[in-house]
């Protein structure tokens, strides 16, 4: 089991950069967070780089949601089963899913205020961390959209203003990554 989790970590952290994804740069951080969390939920699986990094920390359960199922998901399902992780991938719109209670919610599906604000209706089910990708690249405007569309910044700011979440870390390398922690009661 230890060997397989190490292989997943190496796969995630050394995945070839296609010029669109800097997620591999955060593989070590994702593995560390997964070691602290029994249940992880991911919005935006895509090619599974973040998924592999989280799985390398061998959480008890992981739930993944995305509109499109990429071929790497089959491999990740097999790896999760071999590691004994209760893994479920659901092809769905993350704005409409109702998640299980989770220790960590990773948000990286669509990078628009209108989308992320709907995903965050699930924040009350998150016990420890909400992690956002593309916090530099898509803070004010969704990147790559020819029509200016509001980015994710206001949705995150609104969440923090709600009083239940505090900014723990903000990494500005690449597209950016932000970690919020649930405020102690």
PDB file of C-alpha atoms in Angstrom:
ATOM      1  CA  UNK A   1       0.000   0.000   0.000  1.00  0.00           C
ATOM      2  CA  UNK A   2       2.803   2.444   0.873  1.00  0.00           C
ATOM      3  CA  UNK A   3       4.451   1.764  -2.495  1.00  0.00           C
ATOM      4  CA  UNK A   4       1.231   2.462  -4.415  1.00  0.00           C
ATOM      5  CA  UNK A   5       0.586   5.712  -2.543  1.00  0.00           C
ATOM      6  CA  UNK A   6       4.158   6.802  -3.353  1.00  0.00           C
ATOM      7  CA  UNK A   7       3.624   5.957  -7.041  1.00  0.00           C
ATOM      8  CA  UNK A   8       0.438   8.058  -7.070  1.00  0.00           C
ATOM      9  CA  UNK A   9       2.302  10.952  -5.506  1.00  0.00           C
ATOM     10  CA  UNK A  10       5.119  10.695  -8.050  1.00  0.00           C
ATOM     11  CA  UNK A  11       2.611  10.493 -10.913  1.00  0.00           C
ATOM     12  CA  UNK A  12       0.764  13.588  -9.660  1.00  0.00           C
ATOM     13  CA  UNK A  13       3.856  15.667  -8.935  1.00  0.00           C
ATOM     14  CA  UNK A  14       5.651  14.777 -12.183  1.00  0.00           C
ATOM     15  CA  UNK A  15       2.726  14.921 -14.598  1.00  0.00           C
ATOM     16  CA  UNK A  16       3.751  16.618 -17.850  1.00  0.00           C
ATOM     17  CA  UNK A  17       2.744  20.266 -17.912  1.00  0.00           C
ATOM     18  CA  UNK A  18       0.368  20.859 -20.790  1.00  0.00           C
ATOM     19  CA  UNK A  19       0.592  24.620 -20.346  1.00  0.00           C
ATOM     20  CA  UNK A  20      -2.869  24.725 -18.800  1.00  0.00           C
ATOM     21  CA  UNK A  21      -2.360  23.098 -15.432  1.00  0.00           C
ATOM     22  CA  UNK A  22      -0.014  23.981 -12.598  1.00  0.00           C
ATOM     23  CA  UNK A  23      -1.775  21.680 -10.131  1.00  0.00           C
ATOM     24  CA  UNK A  24       1.193  19.293 -10.008  1.00  0.00           C
ATOM     25  CA  UNK A  25       3.131  22.021  -8.183  1.00  0.00           C
ATOM     26  CA  UNK A  26       0.762  21.592  -5.231  1.00  0.00           C
ATOM     27  CA  UNK A  27       0.909  17.770  -5.072  1.00  0.00           C
ATOM     28  CA  UNK A  28       3.022  17.754  -1.905  1.00  0.00           C
ATOM     29  CA  UNK A  29       0.607  20.130  -0.166  1.00  0.00           C
ATOM     30  CA  UNK A  30      -2.413  18.039  -1.239  1.00  0.00           C
ATOM     31  CA  UNK A  31      -0.792  14.878   0.098  1.00  0.00           C
ATOM     32  CA  UNK A  32      -0.063  16.628   3.400  1.00  0.00           C
ATOM     33  CA  UNK A  33      -3.673  17.857   3.688  1.00  0.00           C
ATOM     34  CA  UNK A  34      -4.982  14.369   2.848  1.00  0.00           C
ATOM     35  CA  UNK A  35      -2.913  12.894   5.679  1.00  0.00           C
ATOM     36  CA  UNK A  36      -4.923  15.152   8.037  1.00  0.00           C
ATOM     37  CA  UNK A  37      -8.335  14.405   6.500  1.00  0.00           C
ATOM     38  CA  UNK A  38     -10.410  11.233   6.521  1.00  0.00           C
ATOM     39  CA  UNK A  39     -12.909  12.444   3.897  1.00  0.00           C
ATOM     40  CA  UNK A  40     -12.113  14.609   0.850  1.00  0.00           C
ATOM     41  CA  UNK A  41     -14.487  16.053  -1.749  1.00  0.00           C
ATOM     42  CA  UNK A  42     -13.223  17.413  -5.056  1.00  0.00           C
ATOM     43  CA  UNK A  43     -15.091  19.717  -7.447  1.00  0.00           C
ATOM     44  CA  UNK A  44     -13.322  19.565 -10.815  1.00  0.00           C
ATOM     45  CA  UNK A  45     -11.418  16.309 -11.292  1.00  0.00           C
ATOM     46  CA  UNK A  46     -10.349  16.857 -14.908  1.00  0.00           C
ATOM     47  CA  UNK A  47      -7.324  14.658 -15.669  1.00  0.00           C
ATOM     48  CA  UNK A  48      -6.970  13.612 -12.029  1.00  0.00           C
ATOM     49  CA  UNK A  49      -3.673  15.209 -11.003  1.00  0.00           C
ATOM     50  CA  UNK A  50      -5.097  16.699  -7.800  1.00  0.00           C
ATOM     51  CA  UNK A  51      -7.092  13.502  -7.249  1.00  0.00           C
ATOM     52  CA  UNK A  52      -3.933  11.390  -7.412  1.00  0.00           C
ATOM     53  CA  UNK A  53      -2.137  13.708  -5.007  1.00  0.00           C
ATOM     54  CA  UNK A  54      -4.998  13.559  -2.504  1.00  0.00           C
ATOM     55  CA  UNK A  55      -5.268   9.767  -2.868  1.00  0.00           C
ATOM     56  CA  UNK A  56      -1.534   9.427  -2.163  1.00  0.00           C
ATOM     57  CA  UNK A  57      -2.347  10.554   1.393  1.00  0.00           C
ATOM     58  CA  UNK A  58      -4.768   7.596   1.620  1.00  0.00           C
ATOM     59  CA  UNK A  59      -7.897   9.232   3.057  1.00  0.00           C
ATOM     60  CA  UNK A  60     -10.655   6.871   4.181  1.00  0.00           C
ATOM     61  CA  UNK A  61     -13.050   8.318   1.576  1.00  0.00           C
ATOM     62  CA  UNK A  62     -12.909  10.560  -1.471  1.00  0.00           C
ATOM     63  CA  UNK A  63     -15.758  11.929  -3.574  1.00  0.00           C
ATOM     64  CA  UNK A  64     -15.053  13.537  -6.956  1.00  0.00           C
ATOM     65  CA  UNK A  65     -17.381  15.521  -9.206  1.00  0.00           C
ATOM     66  CA  UNK A  66     -16.914  16.787 -12.750  1.00  0.00           C
ATOM     67  CA  UNK A  67     -19.016  17.298 -15.872  1.00  0.00           C
ATOM     68  CA  UNK A  68     -16.749  15.137 -18.039  1.00  0.00           C
ATOM     69  CA  UNK A  69     -15.127  11.843 -17.159  1.00  0.00           C
ATOM     70  CA  UNK A  70     -11.512  11.726 -18.310  1.00  0.00           C
ATOM     71  CA  UNK A  71      -9.692   8.409 -18.999  1.00  0.00           C
ATOM     72  CA  UNK A  72      -7.413   8.778 -15.927  1.00  0.00           C
ATOM     73  CA  UNK A  73     -10.422   8.366 -13.627  1.00  0.00           C
ATOM     74  CA  UNK A  74     -10.457   4.604 -14.349  1.00  0.00           C
ATOM     75  CA  UNK A  75      -6.856   4.295 -13.166  1.00  0.00           C
ATOM     76  CA  UNK A  76      -7.573   6.409 -10.084  1.00  0.00           C
ATOM     77  CA  UNK A  77     -10.591   4.249  -9.197  1.00  0.00           C
ATOM     78  CA  UNK A  78      -8.405   1.123  -9.419  1.00  0.00           C
ATOM     79  CA  UNK A  79      -5.670   2.742  -7.308  1.00  0.00           C
ATOM     80  CA  UNK A  80      -8.180   3.902  -4.684  1.00  0.00           C
ATOM     81  CA  UNK A  81      -9.641   0.398  -4.463  1.00  0.00           C
ATOM     82  CA  UNK A  82      -6.155  -1.117  -4.015  1.00  0.00           C
ATOM     83  CA  UNK A  83      -5.432   1.437  -1.277  1.00  0.00           C
ATOM     84  CA  UNK A  84      -8.727   0.697   0.474  1.00  0.00           C
ATOM     85  CA  UNK A  85     -10.094   4.206  -0.129  1.00  0.00           C
ATOM     86  CA  UNK A  86     -13.879   4.490  -0.444  1.00  0.00           C
ATOM     87  CA  UNK A  87     -13.779   6.341  -3.780  1.00  0.00           C
ATOM     88  CA  UNK A  88     -16.771   7.555  -5.777  1.00  0.00           C
ATOM     89  CA  UNK A  89     -16.599   9.599  -8.978  1.00  0.00           C
ATOM     90  CA  UNK A  90     -19.838  11.295 -10.049  1.00  0.00           C
ATOM     91  CA  UNK A  91     -20.354  12.945 -13.395  1.00  0.00           C
ATOM     92  CA  UNK A  92     -22.409  15.987 -12.387  1.00  0.00           C
ATOM     93  CA  UNK A  93     -22.687  19.756 -12.334  1.00  0.00           C
ATOM     94  CA  UNK A  94     -21.007  20.878  -9.108  1.00  0.00           C
ATOM     95  CA  UNK A  95     -23.502  23.741  -8.719  1.00  0.00           C
ATOM     96  CA  UNK A  96     -26.294  21.272  -8.069  1.00  0.00           C
ATOM     97  CA  UNK A  97     -24.716  18.472  -6.013  1.00  0.00           C
ATOM     98  CA  UNK A  98     -25.447  17.963  -2.345  1.00  0.00           C
ATOM     99  CA  UNK A  99     -22.269  16.598  -0.794  1.00  0.00           C
ATOM    100  CA  UNK A 100     -21.715  14.335   2.200  1.00  0.00           C
ATOM    101  CA  UNK A 101     -20.009  15.735   5.274  1.00  0.00           C
ATOM    102  CA  UNK A 102     -16.332  16.098   4.433  1.00  0.00           C
ATOM    103  CA  UNK A 103     -13.106  17.267   6.020  1.00  0.00           C
ATOM    104  CA  UNK A 104     -11.827  19.031   2.906  1.00  0.00           C
ATOM    105  CA  UNK A 105     -13.560  20.512  -0.130  1.00  0.00           C
ATOM    106  CA  UNK A 106     -11.328  21.236  -3.122  1.00  0.00           C
ATOM    107  CA  UNK A 107     -12.910  23.748  -5.528  1.00  0.00           C
ATOM    108  CA  UNK A 108     -11.522  23.754  -9.079  1.00  0.00           C
ATOM    109  CA  UNK A 109     -14.412  23.228 -11.504  1.00  0.00           C
ATOM    110  CA  UNK A 110     -15.517  26.520 -13.072  1.00  0.00           C
ATOM    111  CA  UNK A 111     -13.829  29.818 -12.245  1.00  0.00           C
ATOM    112  CA  UNK A 112     -16.786  32.186 -12.205  1.00  0.00           C
ATOM    113  CA  UNK A 113     -18.414  33.943  -9.273  1.00  0.00           C
ATOM    114  CA  UNK A 114     -21.850  32.716 -10.343  1.00  0.00           C
ATOM    115  CA  UNK A 115     -20.649  29.104 -10.327  1.00  0.00           C
ATOM    116  CA  UNK A 116     -18.474  29.061  -7.188  1.00  0.00           C
ATOM    117  CA  UNK A 117     -21.071  30.900  -5.098  1.00  0.00           C
ATOM    118  CA  UNK A 118     -23.533  28.071  -5.868  1.00  0.00           C
ATOM    119  CA  UNK A 119     -20.938  25.372  -5.088  1.00  0.00           C
ATOM    120  CA  UNK A 120     -20.367  26.981  -1.702  1.00  0.00           C
ATOM    121  CA  UNK A 121     -23.916  26.218  -0.595  1.00  0.00           C
ATOM    122  CA  UNK A 122     -22.228  23.040   0.667  1.00  0.00           C
ATOM    123  CA  UNK A 123     -19.806  24.888   2.988  1.00  0.00           C
ATOM    124  CA  UNK A 124     -21.735  23.930   6.141  1.00  0.00           C
ATOM    125  CA  UNK A 125     -20.833  20.271   5.446  1.00  0.00           C
ATOM    126  CA  UNK A 126     -17.094  20.979   5.399  1.00  0.00           C
ATOM    127  CA  UNK A 127     -15.421  20.333   8.757  1.00  0.00           C
ATOM    128  CA  UNK A 128     -11.830  21.566   8.249  1.00  0.00           C
ATOM    129  CA  UNK A 129     -10.668  23.053   4.942  1.00  0.00           C
ATOM    130  CA  UNK A 130     -11.905  24.609   1.717  1.00  0.00           C
ATOM    131  CA  UNK A 131      -9.145  24.799  -0.896  1.00  0.00           C
ATOM    132  CA  UNK A 132      -9.469  26.934  -4.037  1.00  0.00           C
ATOM    133  CA  UNK A 133      -7.298  26.662  -7.138  1.00  0.00           C
ATOM    134  CA  UNK A 134      -6.725  29.492  -9.647  1.00  0.00           C
ATOM    135  CA  UNK A 135      -6.985  32.230  -7.030  1.00  0.00           C
ATOM    136  CA  UNK A 136      -4.464  34.449  -8.806  1.00  0.00           C
ATOM    137  CA  UNK A 137      -5.358  33.737 -12.398  1.00  0.00           C
ATOM    138  CA  UNK A 138      -9.155  33.950 -11.940  1.00  0.00           C
ATOM    139  CA  UNK A 139      -9.589  36.237  -8.930  1.00  0.00           C
ATOM    140  CA  UNK A 140     -11.210  39.164 -10.748  1.00  0.00           C
ATOM    141  CA  UNK A 141     -12.137  37.633 -14.099  1.00  0.00           C
ATOM    142  CA  UNK A 142     -12.444  34.142 -15.468  1.00  0.00           C
ATOM    143  CA  UNK A 143      -9.260  33.526 -17.409  1.00  0.00           C
ATOM    144  CA  UNK A 144      -9.473  32.733 -21.116  1.00  0.00           C
ATOM    145  CA  UNK A 145     -13.023  33.994 -21.601  1.00  0.00           C
ATOM    146  CA  UNK A 146     -13.256  36.603 -24.422  1.00  0.00           C
ATOM    147  CA  UNK A 147     -16.212  38.200 -22.617  1.00  0.00           C
ATOM    148  CA  UNK A 148     -15.307  39.567 -19.154  1.00  0.00           C
ATOM    149  CA  UNK A 149     -16.944  37.282 -16.585  1.00  0.00           C
ATOM    150  CA  UNK A 150     -16.527  37.870 -12.855  1.00  0.00           C
ATOM    151  CA  UNK A 151     -13.979  35.501 -11.325  1.00  0.00           C
ATOM    152  CA  UNK A 152     -13.948  33.652  -8.007  1.00  0.00           C
ATOM    153  CA  UNK A 153     -12.637  36.385  -5.708  1.00  0.00           C
ATOM    154  CA  UNK A 154     -15.937  37.800  -4.493  1.00  0.00           C
ATOM    155  CA  UNK A 155     -17.324  34.318  -3.733  1.00  0.00           C
ATOM    156  CA  UNK A 156     -14.311  33.604  -1.504  1.00  0.00           C
ATOM    157  CA  UNK A 157     -14.472  37.030   0.133  1.00  0.00           C
ATOM    158  CA  UNK A 158     -18.200  36.533   0.831  1.00  0.00           C
ATOM    159  CA  UNK A 159     -17.449  33.167   2.424  1.00  0.00           C
ATOM    160  CA  UNK A 160     -14.801  34.697   4.718  1.00  0.00           C
ATOM    161  CA  UNK A 161     -17.099  37.612   5.614  1.00  0.00           C
ATOM    162  CA  UNK A 162     -19.687  35.034   6.721  1.00  0.00           C
ATOM    163  CA  UNK A 163     -17.476  34.464   9.762  1.00  0.00           C
ATOM    164  CA  UNK A 164     -17.088  30.670   9.667  1.00  0.00           C
ATOM    165  CA  UNK A 165     -13.871  30.590   7.621  1.00  0.00           C
ATOM    166  CA  UNK A 166     -10.439  32.138   7.978  1.00  0.00           C
ATOM    167  CA  UNK A 167      -7.684  32.448   5.375  1.00  0.00           C
ATOM    168  CA  UNK A 168      -4.882  30.046   6.342  1.00  0.00           C
ATOM    169  CA  UNK A 169      -2.600  30.189   3.281  1.00  0.00           C
ATOM    170  CA  UNK A 170      -2.466  31.877  -0.097  1.00  0.00           C
ATOM    171  CA  UNK A 171       0.085  30.646  -2.610  1.00  0.00           C
ATOM    172  CA  UNK A 172       0.631  33.008  -5.523  1.00  0.00           C
ATOM    173  CA  UNK A 173       2.856  30.801  -7.668  1.00  0.00           C
ATOM    174  CA  UNK A 174       1.362  29.795 -10.996  1.00  0.00           C
ATOM    175  CA  UNK A 175      -2.411  30.130 -11.028  1.00  0.00           C
ATOM    176  CA  UNK A 176      -2.583  30.433  -7.243  1.00  0.00           C
ATOM    177  CA  UNK A 177      -4.037  28.343  -4.428  1.00  0.00           C
ATOM    178  CA  UNK A 178      -5.893  29.418  -1.292  1.00  0.00           C
ATOM    179  CA  UNK A 179      -6.678  27.423   1.829  1.00  0.00           C
ATOM    180  CA  UNK A 180      -9.447  28.444   4.209  1.00  0.00           C
ATOM    181  CA  UNK A 181      -9.832  26.771   7.610  1.00  0.00           C
ATOM    182  CA  UNK A 182     -13.033  26.490   9.586  1.00  0.00           C
ATOM    183  CA  UNK A 183     -12.985  29.018  12.402  1.00  0.00           C
ATOM    184  CA  UNK A 184     -12.882  27.444  15.854  1.00  0.00           C
ATOM    185  CA  UNK A 185     -16.269  27.714  17.637  1.00  0.00           C
TER     186      UNK A 185
END
